[in-house]
Amino acid sequence: MGILSKRIVVLPGDGIGPEVCQEAVRALKAVADKFGHEFVFDYQLMGACAIDATGDPLPAATLEACRAADAVLLGAIGDPKYDNNPSAQVRPEQGLLRLRKSLGLYANIRPVTAYDRLLEHSPLKKDRIQGADMLIFRELTGGIYFGEKGRNADGSAYDNCTYSRFEIERIAHRAFRAAETRRGKLTLVDKANVLETSRLWREVVQDLALQYPKVLVDYLFVDNAAMQIILNPRQFDVILTENMFGDIISDEASVIAGSLGLLPSASVGDEVALFEPIHGSYPQAKGKGIANPIATILSAAMLLEHFGLQEEANSVKKAVDNALEQGVLTPELNAKSPYTTEQVGSFVAYGILDILDCQLHKNNIALGLSTII
Ligand code: IPM
Ligand code: MG
């Protein structure tokens, strides 16, 4: 791959978002340095910070910049002052939902891996989760999230769930193609024993399966799937599901990895794509230097893969593996001798650049000497 020039919009967002984004940007700058690419970073407002500054969680300027960009990197959004107020008319989450819809990001892809080095940190038993490696495809712009919603005259409330054949087909094709390059298994998670939309999902997936004879397809009701993910996660390869079920089971599956702070995600459509950690804005940790930047750094690696930069993405993943291996980790994964958000980020950036041998590197970071990047 030759030298690339790309424009990346960064939406640091709220809470720990800015801190973890900073480390992911550092990793991307290290990649640009090492491989000779040019990445231009354009910082924009989204979420509670955008409401505070403009009254709108997704200002027009932000949306315009995202549309014109090659990719978007998002930290996290959300603030407790909205969570505890169900009658708030304007909420940070509306910005994210509108952004997904406006950019046509219909497929949310969340890999979940049980890292050997971290098996002890999962609350689940080691022998259950060792070797688990799944890829969740969550539909992101349809279903109950975007259906008509409101209040009736009698005070009751409703949220409509609708799916078209087209909306199911386009994400199902992506999931099938991914299964072909992995272990060849696709599990559709639905509630076809109760919901009409789920029956349509099954019909469509059964039809498409004929085009992918190498992929073994099975079907699980979401309640059973929720249990199976914890009981026997190794049975899953690619999981395909609708918006709401995907929201729930992907948080559940994250327990397997040992920390929410490790899991990246990509949201893709037909044009620009967005990359974000799956964790939230963790407001209690804001400014304390304890947030794990790895999920956002790995989201940056997915961004590089999206650009077709596999070698570059691998250099980021290798540097992260090294941090896991050497225990250069934030307190939730290394309570005894924790590193700060910035130190973990430095270690990864230096790892990408192969600047120092690891031991020296680790010592320098501990001494606060690693300030080049
Ligand atoms: C996620 C989040 C969002 C969702 C919220 C913040 C609207 O939970 O990305 O999983 O429900 O999709
Ligand atoms: Mg969620």
mmCIF file with all atom_site columns, N, CA, C and O in Angstrom, residues 141-184:
data_model
loop_
_atom_site.group_PDB
_atom_site.id
_atom_site.type_symbol
_atom_site.label_atom_id
_atom_site.label_alt_id
_atom_site.label_comp_id
_atom_site.label_asym_id
_atom_site.label_entity_id
_atom_site.label_seq_id
_atom_site.pdbx_PDB_ins_code
_atom_site.Cartn_x
_atom_site.Cartn_y
_atom_site.Cartn_z
_atom_site.occupancy
_atom_site.B_iso_or_equiv
_atom_site.pdbx_formal_charge
_atom_site.auth_seq_id
_atom_site.auth_comp_id
_atom_site.auth_asym_id
_atom_site.auth_atom_id
_atom_site.pdbx_PDB_model_num
ATOM 1   N N  . THR A 1 141 ? -29.324 0.974   12.407 1.00 0.00 ? 141 THR A N  1
ATOM 2   C CA . THR A 1 141 ? -30.127 2.159   12.034 1.00 0.00 ? 141 THR A CA 1
ATOM 3   C C  . THR A 1 141 ? -31.609 1.837   11.866 1.00 0.00 ? 141 THR A C  1
ATOM 4   O O  . THR A 1 141 ? -32.348 2.596   11.251 1.00 0.00 ? 141 THR A O  1
ATOM 5   N N  . GLY A 1 142 ? -32.045 0.689   12.384 1.00 0.00 ? 142 GLY A N  1
ATOM 6   C CA . GLY A 1 142 ? -33.463 0.352   12.241 1.00 0.00 ? 142 GLY A CA 1
ATOM 7   C C  . GLY A 1 142 ? -34.034 -0.183  13.538 1.00 0.00 ? 142 GLY A C  1
ATOM 8   O O  . GLY A 1 142 ? -33.473 -0.007  14.620 1.00 0.00 ? 142 GLY A O  1
ATOM 9   N N  . GLY A 1 143 ? -35.177 -0.856  13.412 1.00 0.00 ? 143 GLY A N  1
ATOM 10  C CA . GLY A 1 143 ? -35.805 -1.510  14.557 1.00 0.00 ? 143 GLY A CA 1
ATOM 11  C C  . GLY A 1 143 ? -36.392 -0.537  15.555 1.00 0.00 ? 143 GLY A C  1
ATOM 12  O O  . GLY A 1 143 ? -36.708 0.614   15.243 1.00 0.00 ? 143 GLY A O  1
ATOM 13  N N  . ILE A 1 144 ? -36.498 -1.009  16.781 1.00 0.00 ? 144 ILE A N  1
ATOM 14  C CA . ILE A 1 144 ? -37.223 -0.260  17.817 1.00 0.00 ? 144 ILE A CA 1
ATOM 15  C C  . ILE A 1 144 ? -36.534 1.067   18.161 1.00 0.00 ? 144 ILE A C  1
ATOM 16  O O  . ILE A 1 144 ? -37.166 2.011   18.628 1.00 0.00 ? 144 ILE A O  1
ATOM 17  N N  . TYR A 1 145 ? -35.231 1.156   17.908 1.00 0.00 ? 145 TYR A N  1
ATOM 18  C CA . TYR A 1 145 ? -34.518 2.408   18.186 1.00 0.00 ? 145 TYR A CA 1
ATOM 19  C C  . TYR A 1 145 ? -35.056 3.550   17.334 1.00 0.00 ? 145 TYR A C  1
ATOM 20  O O  . TYR A 1 145 ? -35.035 4.708   17.760 1.00 0.00 ? 145 TYR A O  1
ATOM 21  N N  . PHE A 1 146 ? -35.451 3.228   16.104 1.00 0.00 ? 146 PHE A N  1
ATOM 22  C CA . PHE A 1 146 ? -35.792 4.304   15.173 1.00 0.00 ? 146 PHE A CA 1
ATOM 23  C C  . PHE A 1 146 ? -37.255 4.303   14.747 1.00 0.00 ? 146 PHE A C  1
ATOM 24  O O  . PHE A 1 146 ? -37.672 5.114   13.938 1.00 0.00 ? 146 PHE A O  1
ATOM 25  N N  . GLY A 1 147 ? -38.050 3.360   15.274 1.00 0.00 ? 147 GLY A N  1
ATOM 26  C CA . GLY A 1 147 ? -39.467 3.326   14.924 1.00 0.00 ? 147 GLY A CA 1
ATOM 27  C C  . GLY A 1 147 ? -40.209 4.495   15.543 1.00 0.00 ? 147 GLY A C  1
ATOM 28  O O  . GLY A 1 147 ? -39.679 5.203   16.406 1.00 0.00 ? 147 GLY A O  1
ATOM 29  N N  . GLU A 1 148 ? -41.440 4.642   15.110 1.00 0.00 ? 148 GLU A N  1
ATOM 30  C CA . GLU A 1 148 ? -42.255 5.720   15.672 1.00 0.00 ? 148 GLU A CA 1
ATOM 31  C C  . GLU A 1 148 ? -42.414 5.482   17.173 1.00 0.00 ? 148 GLU A C  1
ATOM 32  O O  . GLU A 1 148 ? -42.615 4.348   17.615 1.00 0.00 ? 148 GLU A O  1
ATOM 33  N N  . LYS A 1 149 ? -42.278 6.563   17.947 1.00 0.00 ? 149 LYS A N  1
ATOM 34  C CA . LYS A 1 149 ? -42.422 6.408   19.391 1.00 0.00 ? 149 LYS A CA 1
ATOM 35  C C  . LYS A 1 149 ? -43.230 7.560   19.930 1.00 0.00 ? 149 LYS A C  1
ATOM 36  O O  . LYS A 1 149 ? -43.284 8.634   19.319 1.00 0.00 ? 149 LYS A O  1
ATOM 37  N N  . GLY A 1 150 ? -43.896 7.372   21.034 1.00 0.00 ? 150 GLY A N  1
ATOM 38  C CA . GLY A 1 150 ? -44.657 8.480   21.581 1.00 0.00 ? 150 GLY A CA 1
ATOM 39  C C  . GLY A 1 150 ? -45.553 8.077   22.726 1.00 0.00 ? 150 GLY A C  1
ATOM 40  O O  . GLY A 1 150 ? -45.460 6.974   23.265 1.00 0.00 ? 150 GLY A O  1
ATOM 41  N N  . ARG A 1 151 ? -46.425 9.011   23.076 1.00 0.00 ? 151 ARG A N  1
ATOM 42  C CA . ARG A 1 151 ? -47.392 8.810   24.172 1.00 0.00 ? 151 ARG A CA 1
ATOM 43  C C  . ARG A 1 151 ? -48.794 8.885   23.603 1.00 0.00 ? 151 ARG A C  1
ATOM 44  O O  . ARG A 1 151 ? -49.071 9.714   22.728 1.00 0.00 ? 151 ARG A O  1
ATOM 45  N N  . ASN A 1 152 ? -49.670 8.045   24.096 1.00 0.00 ? 152 ASN A N  1
ATOM 46  C CA . ASN A 1 152 ? -51.077 8.099   23.698 1.00 0.00 ? 152 ASN A CA 1
ATOM 47  C C  . ASN A 1 152 ? -51.858 9.009   24.642 1.00 0.00 ? 152 ASN A C  1
ATOM 48  O O  . ASN A 1 152 ? -51.384 9.354   25.723 1.00 0.00 ? 152 ASN A O  1
ATOM 49  N N  . ALA A 1 153 ? -53.097 9.336   24.214 1.00 0.00 ? 153 ALA A N  1
ATOM 50  C CA . ALA A 1 153 ? -53.936 10.221  25.021 1.00 0.00 ? 153 ALA A CA 1
ATOM 51  C C  . ALA A 1 153 ? -54.178 9.633   26.409 1.00 0.00 ? 153 ALA A C  1
ATOM 52  O O  . ALA A 1 153 ? -54.298 10.365  27.393 1.00 0.00 ? 153 ALA A O  1
ATOM 53  N N  . ASP A 1 154 ? -54.219 8.300   26.524 1.00 0.00 ? 154 ASP A N  1
ATOM 54  C CA . ASP A 1 154 ? -54.487 7.676   27.836 1.00 0.00 ? 154 ASP A CA 1
ATOM 55  C C  . ASP A 1 154 ? -53.237 7.593   28.714 1.00 0.00 ? 154 ASP A C  1
ATOM 56  O O  . ASP A 1 154 ? -53.251 6.975   29.774 1.00 0.00 ? 154 ASP A O  1
ATOM 57  N N  . GLY A 1 155 ? -52.121 8.183   28.231 1.00 0.00 ? 155 GLY A N  1
ATOM 58  C CA . GLY A 1 155 ? -50.915 8.207   29.056 1.00 0.00 ? 155 GLY A CA 1
ATOM 59  C C  . GLY A 1 155 ? -49.984 7.027   28.792 1.00 0.00 ? 155 GLY A C  1
ATOM 60  O O  . GLY A 1 155 ? -48.861 6.988   29.300 1.00 0.00 ? 155 GLY A O  1
ATOM 61  N N  . SER A 1 156 ? -50.422 6.045   28.002 1.00 0.00 ? 156 SER A N  1
ATOM 62  C CA . SER A 1 156 ? -49.535 4.918   27.691 1.00 0.00 ? 156 SER A CA 1
ATOM 63  C C  . SER A 1 156 ? -48.491 5.374   26.669 1.00 0.00 ? 156 SER A C  1
ATOM 64  O O  . SER A 1 156 ? -48.634 6.433   26.050 1.00 0.00 ? 156 SER A O  1
ATOM 65  N N  . ALA A 1 157 ? -47.434 4.574   26.515 1.00 0.00 ? 157 ALA A N  1
ATOM 66  C CA . ALA A 1 157 ? -46.336 4.944   25.611 1.00 0.00 ? 157 ALA A CA 1
ATOM 67  C C  . ALA A 1 157 ? -46.072 3.799   24.642 1.00 0.00 ? 157 ALA A C  1
ATOM 68  O O  . ALA A 1 157 ? -46.405 2.651   24.930 1.00 0.00 ? 157 ALA A O  1
ATOM 69  N N  . TYR A 1 158 ? -45.489 4.100   23.482 1.00 0.00 ? 158 TYR A N  1
ATOM 70  C CA . TYR A 1 158 ? -45.187 3.034   22.517 1.00 0.00 ? 158 TYR A CA 1
ATOM 71  C C  . TYR A 1 158 ? -43.881 3.298   21.774 1.00 0.00 ? 158 TYR A C  1
ATOM 72  O O  . TYR A 1 158 ? -43.458 4.437   21.602 1.00 0.00 ? 158 TYR A O  1
ATOM 73  N N  . ASP A 1 159 ? -43.228 2.211   21.354 1.00 0.00 ? 159 ASP A N  1
ATOM 74  C CA . ASP A 1 159 ? -42.043 2.241   20.500 1.00 0.00 ? 159 ASP A CA 1
ATOM 75  C C  . ASP A 1 159 ? -42.260 1.193   19.427 1.00 0.00 ? 159 ASP A C  1
ATOM 76  O O  . ASP A 1 159 ? -42.349 -0.002  19.735 1.00 0.00 ? 159 ASP A O  1
ATOM 77  N N  . ASN A 1 160 ? -42.323 1.627   18.192 1.00 0.00 ? 160 ASN A N  1
ATOM 78  C CA . ASN A 1 160 ? -42.614 0.702   17.096 1.00 0.00 ? 160 ASN A CA 1
ATOM 79  C C  . ASN A 1 160 ? -41.331 0.037   16.564 1.00 0.00 ? 160 ASN A C  1
ATOM 80  O O  . ASN A 1 160 ? -40.295 0.670   16.478 1.00 0.00 ? 160 ASN A O  1
ATOM 81  N N  . CYS A 1 161 ? -41.436 -1.237  16.239 1.00 0.00 ? 161 CYS A N  1
ATOM 82  C CA . CYS A 1 161 ? -40.275 -1.948  15.690 1.00 0.00 ? 161 CYS A CA 1
ATOM 83  C C  . CYS A 1 161 ? -40.588 -2.416  14.270 1.00 0.00 ? 161 CYS A C  1
ATOM 84  O O  . CYS A 1 161 ? -41.475 -3.252  14.081 1.00 0.00 ? 161 CYS A O  1
ATOM 85  N N  . THR A 1 162 ? -39.881 -1.871  13.297 1.00 0.00 ? 162 THR A N  1
ATOM 86  C CA . THR A 1 162 ? -40.112 -2.234  11.893 1.00 0.00 ? 162 THR A CA 1
ATOM 87  C C  . THR A 1 162 ? -38.787 -2.587  11.240 1.00 0.00 ? 162 THR A C  1
ATOM 88  O O  . THR A 1 162 ? -37.775 -1.936  11.512 1.00 0.00 ? 162 THR A O  1
ATOM 89  N N  . TYR A 1 163 ? -38.779 -3.616  10.400 1.00 0.00 ? 163 TYR A N  1
ATOM 90  C CA . TYR A 1 163 ? -37.608 -3.925  9.577  1.00 0.00 ? 163 TYR A CA 1
ATOM 91  C C  . TYR A 1 163 ? -38.037 -4.231  8.156  1.00 0.00 ? 163 TYR A C  1
ATOM 92  O O  . TYR A 1 163 ? -39.025 -4.937  7.957  1.00 0.00 ? 163 TYR A O  1
ATOM 93  N N  . SER A 1 164 ? -37.312 -3.725  7.182  1.00 0.00 ? 164 SER A N  1
ATOM 94  C CA . SER A 1 164 ? -37.582 -4.082  5.785  1.00 0.00 ? 164 SER A CA 1
ATOM 95  C C  . SER A 1 164 ? -36.619 -5.184  5.383  1.00 0.00 ? 164 SER A C  1
ATOM 96  O O  . SER A 1 164 ? -35.560 -5.374  6.002  1.00 0.00 ? 164 SER A O  1
ATOM 97  N N  . ARG A 1 165 ? -36.986 -5.918  4.339  1.00 0.00 ? 165 ARG A N  1
ATOM 98  C CA . ARG A 1 165 ? -36.128 -6.975  3.799  1.00 0.00 ? 165 ARG A CA 1
ATOM 99  C C  . ARG A 1 165 ? -34.751 -6.395  3.437  1.00 0.00 ? 165 ARG A C  1
ATOM 100 O O  . ARG A 1 165 ? -33.714 -6.981  3.747  1.00 0.00 ? 165 ARG A O  1
ATOM 101 N N  . PHE A 1 166 ? -34.749 -5.216  2.822  1.00 0.00 ? 166 PHE A N  1
ATOM 102 C CA . PHE A 1 166 ? -33.507 -4.571  2.407  1.00 0.00 ? 166 PHE A CA 1
ATOM 103 C C  . PHE A 1 166 ? -32.586 -4.304  3.599  1.00 0.00 ? 166 PHE A C  1
ATOM 104 O O  . PHE A 1 166 ? -31.379 -4.552  3.552  1.00 0.00 ? 166 PHE A O  1
ATOM 105 N N  . GLU A 1 167 ? -33.169 -3.803  4.677  1.00 0.00 ? 167 GLU A N  1
ATOM 106 C CA . GLU A 1 167 ? -32.346 -3.485  5.862  1.00 0.00 ? 167 GLU A CA 1
ATOM 107 C C  . GLU A 1 167 ? -31.688 -4.741  6.434  1.00 0.00 ? 167 GLU A C  1
ATOM 108 O O  . GLU A 1 167 ? -30.571 -4.693  6.954  1.00 0.00 ? 167 GLU A O  1
ATOM 109 N N  . ILE A 1 168 ? -32.388 -5.852  6.347  1.00 0.00 ? 168 ILE A N  1
ATOM 110 C CA . ILE A 1 168 ? -31.831 -7.106  6.878  1.00 0.00 ? 168 ILE A CA 1
ATOM 111 C C  . ILE A 1 168 ? -30.774 -7.668  5.918  1.00 0.00 ? 168 ILE A C  1
ATOM 112 O O  . ILE A 1 168 ? -29.690 -8.079  6.339  1.00 0.00 ? 168 ILE A O  1
ATOM 113 N N  . GLU A 1 169 ? -31.106 -7.626  4.631  1.00 0.00 ? 169 GLU A N  1
ATOM 114 C CA . GLU A 1 169 ? -30.199 -8.207  3.629  1.00 0.00 ? 169 GLU A CA 1
ATOM 115 C C  . GLU A 1 169 ? -28.815 -7.572  3.663  1.00 0.00 ? 169 GLU A C  1
ATOM 116 O O  . GLU A 1 169 ? -27.802 -8.259  3.644  1.00 0.00 ? 169 GLU A O  1
ATOM 117 N N  . ARG A 1 170 ? -28.769 -6.230  3.711  1.00 0.00 ? 170 ARG A N  1
ATOM 118 C CA . ARG A 1 170 ? -27.459 -5.590  3.551  1.00 0.00 ? 170 ARG A CA 1
ATOM 119 C C  . ARG A 1 170 ? -26.521 -5.905  4.713  1.00 0.00 ? 170 ARG A C  1
ATOM 120 O O  . ARG A 1 170 ? -25.321 -6.094  4.509  1.00 0.00 ? 170 ARG A O  1
ATOM 121 N N  . ILE A 1 171 ? -27.036 -6.017  5.927  1.00 0.00 ? 171 ILE A N  1
ATOM 122 C CA . ILE A 1 171 ? -26.127 -6.387  7.028  1.00 0.00 ? 171 ILE A CA 1
ATOM 123 C C  . ILE A 1 171 ? -25.872 -7.891  7.024  1.00 0.00 ? 171 ILE A C  1
ATOM 124 O O  . ILE A 1 171 ? -24.759 -8.342  7.320  1.00 0.00 ? 171 ILE A O  1
ATOM 125 N N  . ALA A 1 172 ? -26.872 -8.685  6.627  1.00 0.00 ? 172 ALA A N  1
ATOM 126 C CA . ALA A 1 172 ? -26.687 -10.141 6.617  1.00 0.00 ? 172 ALA A CA 1
ATOM 127 C C  . ALA A 1 172 ? -25.583 -10.526 5.623  1.00 0.00 ? 172 ALA A C  1
ATOM 128 O O  . ALA A 1 172 ? -24.741 -11.377 5.924  1.00 0.00 ? 172 ALA A O  1
ATOM 129 N N  . HIS A 1 173 ? -25.544 -9.862  4.462  1.00 0.00 ? 173 HIS A N  1
ATOM 130 C CA . HIS A 1 173 ? -24.473 -10.145 3.504  1.00 0.00 ? 173 HIS A CA 1
ATOM 131 C C  . HIS A 1 173 ? -23.109 -9.918  4.144  1.00 0.00 ? 173 HIS A C  1
ATOM 132 O O  . HIS A 1 173 ? -22.190 -10.713 4.001  1.00 0.00 ? 173 HIS A O  1
ATOM 133 N N  . ARG A 1 174 ? -22.983 -8.810  4.853  1.00 0.00 ? 174 ARG A N  1
ATOM 134 C CA . ARG A 1 174 ? -21.693 -8.519  5.511  1.00 0.00 ? 174 ARG A CA 1
ATOM 135 C C  . ARG A 1 174 ? -21.340 -9.597  6.524  1.00 0.00 ? 174 ARG A C  1
ATOM 136 O O  . ARG A 1 174 ? -20.186 -10.019 6.628  1.00 0.00 ? 174 ARG A O  1
ATOM 137 N N  . ALA A 1 175 ? -22.330 -10.033 7.289  1.00 0.00 ? 175 ALA A N  1
ATOM 138 C CA . ALA A 1 175 ? -22.063 -11.046 8.318  1.00 0.00 ? 175 ALA A CA 1
ATOM 139 C C  . ALA A 1 175 ? -21.678 -12.378 7.670  1.00 0.00 ? 175 ALA A C  1
ATOM 140 O O  . ALA A 1 175 ? -20.753 -13.053 8.133  1.00 0.00 ? 175 ALA A O  1
ATOM 141 N N  . PHE A 1 176 ? -22.372 -12.755 6.609  1.00 0.00 ? 176 PHE A N  1
ATOM 142 C CA . PHE A 1 176 ? -22.029 -13.999 5.909  1.00 0.00 ? 176 PHE A CA 1
ATOM 143 C C  . PHE A 1 176 ? -20.600 -13.929 5.363  1.00 0.00 ? 176 PHE A C  1
ATOM 144 O O  . PHE A 1 176 ? -19.833 -14.886 5.487  1.00 0.00 ? 176 PHE A O  1
ATOM 145 N N  . ARG A 1 177 ? -20.262 -12.789 4.750  1.00 0.00 ? 177 ARG A N  1
ATOM 146 C CA . ARG A 1 177 ? -18.913 -12.663 4.173  1.00 0.00 ? 177 ARG A CA 1
ATOM 147 C C  . ARG A 1 177 ? -17.848 -12.769 5.262  1.00 0.00 ? 177 ARG A C  1
ATOM 148 O O  . ARG A 1 177 ? -16.803 -13.385 5.076  1.00 0.00 ? 177 ARG A O  1
ATOM 149 N N  . ALA A 1 178 ? -18.138 -12.166 6.423  1.00 0.00 ? 178 ALA A N  1
ATOM 150 C CA . ALA A 1 178 ? -17.178 -12.252 7.534  1.00 0.00 ? 178 ALA A CA 1
ATOM 151 C C  . ALA A 1 178 ? -17.052 -13.704 7.996  1.00 0.00 ? 178 ALA A C  1
ATOM 152 O O  . ALA A 1 178 ? -15.951 -14.185 8.266  1.00 0.00 ? 178 ALA A O  1
ATOM 153 N N  . ALA A 1 179 ? -18.173 -14.411 8.070  1.00 0.00 ? 179 ALA A N  1
ATOM 154 C CA . ALA A 1 179 ? -18.136 -15.817 8.522  1.00 0.00 ? 179 ALA A CA 1
ATOM 155 C C  . ALA A 1 179 ? -17.289 -16.650 7.565  1.00 0.00 ? 179 ALA A C  1
ATOM 156 O O  . ALA A 1 179 ? -16.545 -17.541 7.994  1.00 0.00 ? 179 ALA A O  1
ATOM 157 N N  . GLU A 1 180 ? -17.362 -16.345 6.277  1.00 0.00 ? 180 GLU A N  1
ATOM 158 C CA . GLU A 1 180 ? -16.568 -17.088 5.291  1.00 0.00 ? 180 GLU A CA 1
ATOM 159 C C  . GLU A 1 180 ? -15.067 -16.962 5.550  1.00 0.00 ? 180 GLU A C  1
ATOM 160 O O  . GLU A 1 180 ? -14.312 -17.881 5.284  1.00 0.00 ? 180 GLU A O  1
ATOM 161 N N  . THR A 1 181 ? -14.653 -15.786 6.050  1.00 0.00 ? 181 THR A N  1
ATOM 162 C CA . THR A 1 181 ? -13.215 -15.591 6.283  1.00 0.00 ? 181 THR A CA 1
ATOM 163 C C  . THR A 1 181 ? -12.795 -16.064 7.676  1.00 0.00 ? 181 THR A C  1
ATOM 164 O O  . THR A 1 181 ? -11.619 -16.019 8.018  1.00 0.00 ? 181 THR A O  1
ATOM 165 N N  . ARG A 1 182 ? -13.768 -16.462 8.500  1.00 0.00 ? 182 ARG A N  1
ATOM 166 C CA . ARG A 1 182 ? -13.432 -16.920 9.857  1.00 0.00 ? 182 ARG A CA 1
ATOM 167 C C  . ARG A 1 182 ? -13.679 -18.427 9.963  1.00 0.00 ? 182 ARG A C  1
ATOM 168 O O  . ARG A 1 182 ? -13.197 -19.185 9.147  1.00 0.00 ? 182 ARG A O  1
ATOM 169 N N  . ARG A 1 183 ? -14.451 -18.845 10.953 1.00 0.00 ? 183 ARG A N  1
ATOM 170 C CA . ARG A 1 183 ? -14.639 -20.291 11.158 1.00 0.00 ? 183 ARG A CA 1
ATOM 171 C C  . ARG A 1 183 ? -15.893 -20.839 10.465 1.00 0.00 ? 183 ARG A C  1
ATOM 172 O O  . ARG A 1 183 ? -16.296 -21.978 10.697 1.00 0.00 ? 183 ARG A O  1
ATOM 173 N N  . GLY A 1 184 ? -16.537 -19.992 9.653  1.00 0.00 ? 184 GLY A N  1
ATOM 174 C CA . GLY A 1 184 ? -17.635 -20.491 8.819  1.00 0.00 ? 184 GLY A CA 1
ATOM 175 C C  . GLY A 1 184 ? -18.940 -20.770 9.539  1.00 0.00 ? 184 GLY A C  1
ATOM 176 O O  . GLY A 1 184 ? -19.732 -21.592 9.103  1.00 0.00 ? 184 GLY A O  1
#
